[in-house]
Amino acid sequence: MRFAPAGDPGTPDVRSATRYLVWLAGRQPLIFGGAIALGVTWMVAQALMPAAVGRAVDAGLTQRDPDALLRWGLVLLGLGVVQAIAGILRHRCAVHNWLAAAYRTVQLTVEATNRLGAALPRRVAAGEVVSIGTADIEHIGSAVDITARGAGAVVAIGTVSVILLTASVPLGLVVVLGVPLLMALVALLIRPLHRQQAAYRESTGELTARAADIVSGLRVLRGVGGEPVLGARYREQSQALRADGLRVARVESLLQAAQILLPGVFVVLVTWLGARFALRGEISAGQLVSFYGYTAFLVSPLRNLTETADKVARGHVAARRVVRLLRLAPEFTDPARPVPLPAGPGELADVRSGVVLRPGRLTALAATSPEDAAEIADRLGRYADGDVTLHGVPLRDVALATVRERILVADNDAQLFSGTLRAELDPHDRGDRPAVEAALVAASATDIVEALPGGLDGAVAERGREFSGGQRQRLRLARALVADPETLILVEPTSAVDTHTEVRIADRLPAARRGRTTLVCTTSPLMLGRAEHVIFVEDGKVVAEGRHDELLAAEPRYRATVSREEER
């Protein structure tokens, strides 16, 4: 998805939260505009009802004219019908706008996280993304939804002001001058509320991130006895969030009270003035009834205006968080003119380290430092920048989607997701059942499927928490084998399994990847002994190559590295 400046209706403007909200509203101009038009009709129909009642009193009751009374009664009925129909349609449009804004935000958030890819955990906390999808979308949807009622309230107040000015200049001036004064008083509460909501939203994201971290690492925390410490820190941060929430609630309570008190004072003032004018004979009995109806009616648009200010403020805070995420640029983007890669397997080379993967071979990479092996794997898979070529073509010049299709890096940070095991192992539904079963055999994971209720159709919990670390590692390996990429790079694929299981994987992996390019980053003698070619890396550079037994005999540094693994 592209992100461009204003002018392109198909892409969001992420220069500011306000522009983002405007972009959301403009995504469906007919429904958004229709909601505003219906909101205006709905409110104006209510605003004209007191005038119809007043005319019915003056023309029908005071002058004892049955025809006039019937006529103005029918006018009142017509206004009621218009109000009812417009109100129903306005509500439907408003709900549509709410859902469209909220779930379009969800779509954009998911697209942004996908675009960031492997860089996401380093750039955004998990709790931040979760908070956008749970709390922020509600406020953004409400900010777009409230515009219909807010616009209707403004027009209705203007209509009432014109009617009152026509009938009585002093009463009209009370409305014309009083409404801006009321909104100014409400604005005094909106600004601190805006600040408090921003602080509360920040604290919520941080606490959600901490909760996610604690839950994901609970097993480890219990193992090292760190659960009480982390629990105490969580409680402390939770109490800080509670204090932020109380500050927000304090301002919100004042705002809610102002929504009742200020319009109520306004109604009392206009009613009192209207009664005095009626006693002096400056207005008729019907106009007095109308004025009371106007003041009673004005409570609704005034409350809608204060609610609009509140919800727009909340939506602005939420939109600012979304815009911050959408502004994040991925670490790698497609070149201006991508270069096509030749078909078929080719030589994959990392210039910085000197690692060269011959096509169709099972190669192992042993490094004195595991970090060096991980960095090389990231460069080969284009997850880190480097001078890497495939078929002699620099990966920098190749479309990123092509690189991902041709080269798969599978490490132990990959997650298992909730759903059926079959969908987990073959998310793109590319392989048939025999292919999935063959991958499970190669990964020595058939026992996991047999123990799972439902087998391949059994449900996997979030992050695969019902599986042990070794089981998750074998399932990740099976998933990589099902994908069957042209080049597969495995980073420590057997570090969490027992020796017997590792022997089976080491024996079966060459057959499962026959004819395909495979790199296994490991220092396990079992895996190194089955590799067709072994590359030894020290300080990020290739220092020796050959078969496992040859390197053991000729390279003391390699022998020391492998011996440390055997001693473990």
PDB file of N, CA, C and O in Angstrom, residues 440-476:
ATOM      1  N   LEU A 440       6.721 -33.448   8.254  1.00  0.00           N
ATOM      2  CA  LEU A 440       6.668 -33.827   9.656  1.00  0.00           C
ATOM      3  C   LEU A 440       7.622 -34.976   9.964  1.00  0.00           C
ATOM      4  O   LEU A 440       8.267 -34.992  11.016  1.00  0.00           O
ATOM      5  N   VAL A 441       7.708 -35.910   9.048  1.00  0.00           N
ATOM      6  CA  VAL A 441       8.642 -37.024   9.238  1.00  0.00           C
ATOM      7  C   VAL A 441      10.072 -36.511   9.243  1.00  0.00           C
ATOM      8  O   VAL A 441      10.893 -36.883  10.099  1.00  0.00           O
ATOM      9  N   ALA A 442      10.417 -35.647   8.300  1.00  0.00           N
ATOM     10  CA  ALA A 442      11.778 -35.113   8.215  1.00  0.00           C
ATOM     11  C   ALA A 442      12.134 -34.310   9.466  1.00  0.00           C
ATOM     12  O   ALA A 442      13.281 -34.329   9.918  1.00  0.00           O
ATOM     13  N   ALA A 443      11.142 -33.611  10.035  1.00  0.00           N
ATOM     14  CA  ALA A 443      11.390 -32.817  11.236  1.00  0.00           C
ATOM     15  C   ALA A 443      11.213 -33.634  12.503  1.00  0.00           C
ATOM     16  O   ALA A 443      11.296 -33.068  13.610  1.00  0.00           O
ATOM     17  N   SER A 444      10.963 -34.931  12.378  1.00  0.00           N
ATOM     18  CA  SER A 444      10.738 -35.818  13.517  1.00  0.00           C
ATOM     19  C   SER A 444       9.630 -35.271  14.416  1.00  0.00           C
ATOM     20  O   SER A 444       9.769 -35.233  15.644  1.00  0.00           O
ATOM     21  N   ALA A 445       8.522 -34.848  13.779  1.00  0.00           N
ATOM     22  CA  ALA A 445       7.433 -34.217  14.521  1.00  0.00           C
ATOM     23  C   ALA A 445       6.129 -34.992  14.419  1.00  0.00           C
ATOM     24  O   ALA A 445       5.077 -34.470  14.798  1.00  0.00           O
ATOM     25  N   THR A 446       6.172 -36.228  13.942  1.00  0.00           N
ATOM     26  CA  THR A 446       4.936 -36.994  13.813  1.00  0.00           C
ATOM     27  C   THR A 446       4.323 -37.310  15.168  1.00  0.00           C
ATOM     28  O   THR A 446       3.092 -37.386  15.301  1.00  0.00           O
ATOM     29  N   ASP A 447       5.159 -37.458  16.192  1.00  0.00           N
ATOM     30  CA  ASP A 447       4.620 -37.746  17.521  1.00  0.00           C
ATOM     31  C   ASP A 447       3.811 -36.571  18.071  1.00  0.00           C
ATOM     32  O   ASP A 447       2.857 -36.760  18.828  1.00  0.00           O
ATOM     33  N   ILE A 448       4.170 -35.367  17.663  1.00  0.00           N
ATOM     34  CA  ILE A 448       3.425 -34.188  18.116  1.00  0.00           C
ATOM     35  C   ILE A 448       2.011 -34.212  17.540  1.00  0.00           C
ATOM     36  O   ILE A 448       1.032 -33.926  18.229  1.00  0.00           O
ATOM     37  N   VAL A 449       1.909 -34.563  16.261  1.00  0.00           N
ATOM     38  CA  VAL A 449       0.605 -34.623  15.599  1.00  0.00           C
ATOM     39  C   VAL A 449      -0.242 -35.731  16.201  1.00  0.00           C
ATOM     40  O   VAL A 449      -1.449 -35.562  16.425  1.00  0.00           O
ATOM     41  N   GLU A 450       0.371 -36.865  16.479  1.00  0.00           N
ATOM     42  CA  GLU A 450      -0.371 -37.992  17.038  1.00  0.00           C
ATOM     43  C   GLU A 450      -0.914 -37.669  18.433  1.00  0.00           C
ATOM     44  O   GLU A 450      -2.005 -38.118  18.806  1.00  0.00           O
ATOM     45  N   ALA A 451      -0.176 -36.880  19.200  1.00  0.00           N
ATOM     46  CA  ALA A 451      -0.611 -36.547  20.556  1.00  0.00           C
ATOM     47  C   ALA A 451      -1.626 -35.409  20.588  1.00  0.00           C
ATOM     48  O   ALA A 451      -2.318 -35.217  21.592  1.00  0.00           O
ATOM     49  N   LEU A 452      -1.738 -34.658  19.492  1.00  0.00           N
ATOM     50  CA  LEU A 452      -2.657 -33.520  19.454  1.00  0.00           C
ATOM     51  C   LEU A 452      -4.067 -34.001  19.120  1.00  0.00           C
ATOM     52  O   LEU A 452      -4.266 -34.663  18.096  1.00  0.00           O
ATOM     53  N   PRO A 453      -5.069 -33.700  19.940  1.00  0.00           N
ATOM     54  CA  PRO A 453      -6.448 -34.095  19.610  1.00  0.00           C
ATOM     55  C   PRO A 453      -6.870 -33.527  18.263  1.00  0.00           C
ATOM     56  O   PRO A 453      -6.798 -32.325  18.043  1.00  0.00           O
ATOM     57  N   GLY A 454      -7.286 -34.424  17.357  1.00  0.00           N
ATOM     58  CA  GLY A 454      -7.659 -33.981  16.020  1.00  0.00           C
ATOM     59  C   GLY A 454      -6.540 -34.074  15.015  1.00  0.00           C
ATOM     60  O   GLY A 454      -6.758 -33.854  13.814  1.00  0.00           O
ATOM     61  N   GLY A 455      -5.321 -34.385  15.452  1.00  0.00           N
ATOM     62  CA  GLY A 455      -4.209 -34.515  14.516  1.00  0.00           C
ATOM     63  C   GLY A 455      -3.928 -33.226  13.770  1.00  0.00           C
ATOM     64  O   GLY A 455      -3.857 -32.149  14.368  1.00  0.00           O
ATOM     65  N   LEU A 456      -3.790 -33.322  12.453  1.00  0.00           N
ATOM     66  CA  LEU A 456      -3.513 -32.137  11.643  1.00  0.00           C
ATOM     67  C   LEU A 456      -4.654 -31.129  11.691  1.00  0.00           C
ATOM     68  O   LEU A 456      -4.445 -29.932  11.462  1.00  0.00           O
ATOM     69  N   ASP A 457      -5.856 -31.608  11.969  1.00  0.00           N
ATOM     70  CA  ASP A 457      -7.000 -30.705  12.070  1.00  0.00           C
ATOM     71  C   ASP A 457      -7.217 -30.202  13.494  1.00  0.00           C
ATOM     72  O   ASP A 457      -8.190 -29.498  13.770  1.00  0.00           O
ATOM     73  N   GLY A 458      -6.318 -30.570  14.401  1.00  0.00           N
ATOM     74  CA  GLY A 458      -6.430 -30.113  15.779  1.00  0.00           C
ATOM     75  C   GLY A 458      -6.082 -28.645  15.914  1.00  0.00           C
ATOM     76  O   GLY A 458      -5.405 -28.049  15.075  1.00  0.00           O
ATOM     77  N   ALA A 459      -6.560 -28.051  17.002  1.00  0.00           N
ATOM     78  CA  ALA A 459      -6.375 -26.614  17.217  1.00  0.00           C
ATOM     79  C   ALA A 459      -5.049 -26.345  17.916  1.00  0.00           C
ATOM     80  O   ALA A 459      -4.668 -27.042  18.860  1.00  0.00           O
ATOM     81  N   VAL A 460      -4.345 -25.327  17.438  1.00  0.00           N
ATOM     82  CA  VAL A 460      -3.109 -24.859  18.052  1.00  0.00           C
ATOM     83  C   VAL A 460      -3.425 -23.569  18.798  1.00  0.00           C
ATOM     84  O   VAL A 460      -4.032 -22.655  18.245  1.00  0.00           O
ATOM     85  N   ALA A 461      -3.024 -23.488  20.055  1.00  0.00           N
ATOM     86  CA  ALA A 461      -3.270 -22.282  20.843  1.00  0.00           C
ATOM     87  C   ALA A 461      -2.312 -21.175  20.427  1.00  0.00           C
ATOM     88  O   ALA A 461      -1.348 -21.400  19.683  1.00  0.00           O
ATOM     89  N   GLU A 462      -2.581 -19.973  20.894  1.00  0.00           N
ATOM     90  CA  GLU A 462      -1.741 -18.825  20.576  1.00  0.00           C
ATOM     91  C   GLU A 462      -0.296 -19.092  20.978  1.00  0.00           C
ATOM     92  O   GLU A 462      -0.013 -19.569  22.074  1.00  0.00           O
ATOM     93  N   ARG A 463       0.623 -18.791  20.057  1.00  0.00           N
ATOM     94  CA  ARG A 463       2.059 -18.997  20.238  1.00  0.00           C
ATOM     95  C   ARG A 463       2.410 -20.462  20.473  1.00  0.00           C
ATOM     96  O   ARG A 463       3.535 -20.764  20.887  1.00  0.00           O
ATOM     97  N   GLY A 464       1.461 -21.371  20.238  1.00  0.00           N
ATOM     98  CA  GLY A 464       1.733 -22.786  20.436  1.00  0.00           C
ATOM     99  C   GLY A 464       2.122 -23.098  21.868  1.00  0.00           C
ATOM    100  O   GLY A 464       3.002 -23.925  22.129  1.00  0.00           O
ATOM    101  N   ARG A 465       1.431 -22.451  22.825  1.00  0.00           N
ATOM    102  CA  ARG A 465       1.847 -22.562  24.226  1.00  0.00           C
ATOM    103  C   ARG A 465       1.634 -23.957  24.803  1.00  0.00           C
ATOM    104  O   ARG A 465       2.190 -24.270  25.869  1.00  0.00           O
ATOM    105  N   GLU A 466       0.829 -24.803  24.124  1.00  0.00           N
ATOM    106  CA  GLU A 466       0.646 -26.151  24.642  1.00  0.00           C
ATOM    107  C   GLU A 466       1.814 -27.064  24.303  1.00  0.00           C
ATOM    108  O   GLU A 466       1.900 -28.191  24.776  1.00  0.00           O
ATOM    109  N   PHE A 467       2.749 -26.579  23.466  1.00  0.00           N
ATOM    110  CA  PHE A 467       3.910 -27.372  23.068  1.00  0.00           C
ATOM    111  C   PHE A 467       5.140 -26.942  23.857  1.00  0.00           C
ATOM    112  O   PHE A 467       5.257 -25.789  24.286  1.00  0.00           O
ATOM    113  N   SER A 468       6.072 -27.881  24.019  1.00  0.00           N
ATOM    114  CA  SER A 468       7.338 -27.544  24.665  1.00  0.00           C
ATOM    115  C   SER A 468       8.225 -26.788  23.675  1.00  0.00           C
ATOM    116  O   SER A 468       7.907 -26.673  22.481  1.00  0.00           O
ATOM    117  N   GLY A 469       9.349 -26.273  24.164  1.00  0.00           N
ATOM    118  CA  GLY A 469      10.258 -25.544  23.284  1.00  0.00           C
ATOM    119  C   GLY A 469      10.773 -26.406  22.148  1.00  0.00           C
ATOM    120  O   GLY A 469      10.854 -25.957  20.998  1.00  0.00           O
ATOM    121  N   GLY A 470      11.125 -27.654  22.443  1.00  0.00           N
ATOM    122  CA  GLY A 470      11.611 -28.552  21.392  1.00  0.00           C
ATOM    123  C   GLY A 470      10.521 -28.891  20.389  1.00  0.00           C
ATOM    124  O   GLY A 470      10.789 -29.004  19.177  1.00  0.00           O
ATOM    125  N   GLN A 471       9.293 -29.072  20.849  1.00  0.00           N
ATOM    126  CA  GLN A 471       8.191 -29.360  19.929  1.00  0.00           C
ATOM    127  C   GLN A 471       7.928 -28.175  18.999  1.00  0.00           C
ATOM    128  O   GLN A 471       7.719 -28.350  17.798  1.00  0.00           O
ATOM    129  N   ARG A 472       7.929 -26.964  19.558  1.00  0.00           N
ATOM    130  CA  ARG A 472       7.736 -25.786  18.705  1.00  0.00           C
ATOM    131  C   ARG A 472       8.844 -25.672  17.670  1.00  0.00           C
ATOM    132  O   ARG A 472       8.604 -25.305  16.517  1.00  0.00           O
ATOM    133  N   GLN A 473      10.059 -25.985  18.072  1.00  0.00           N
ATOM    134  CA  GLN A 473      11.175 -25.904  17.127  1.00  0.00           C
ATOM    135  C   GLN A 473      11.004 -26.908  15.987  1.00  0.00           C
ATOM    136  O   GLN A 473      11.252 -26.582  14.818  1.00  0.00           O
ATOM    137  N   ARG A 474      10.555 -28.101  16.296  1.00  0.00           N
ATOM    138  CA  ARG A 474      10.343 -29.104  15.238  1.00  0.00           C
ATOM    139  C   ARG A 474       9.199 -28.716  14.316  1.00  0.00           C
ATOM    140  O   ARG A 474       9.265 -28.938  13.103  1.00  0.00           O
ATOM    141  N   LEU A 475       8.140 -28.127  14.886  1.00  0.00           N
ATOM    142  CA  LEU A 475       7.029 -27.685  14.038  1.00  0.00           C
ATOM    143  C   LEU A 475       7.459 -26.531  13.132  1.00  0.00           C
ATOM    144  O   LEU A 475       7.027 -26.446  11.975  1.00  0.00           O
ATOM    145  N   ARG A 476       8.304 -25.633  13.641  1.00  0.00           N
ATOM    146  CA  ARG A 476       8.821 -24.553  12.789  1.00  0.00           C
ATOM    147  C   ARG A 476       9.655 -25.118  11.649  1.00  0.00           C
ATOM    148  O   ARG A 476       9.584 -24.628  10.512  1.00  0.00           O
TER     149      ARG A 476
END
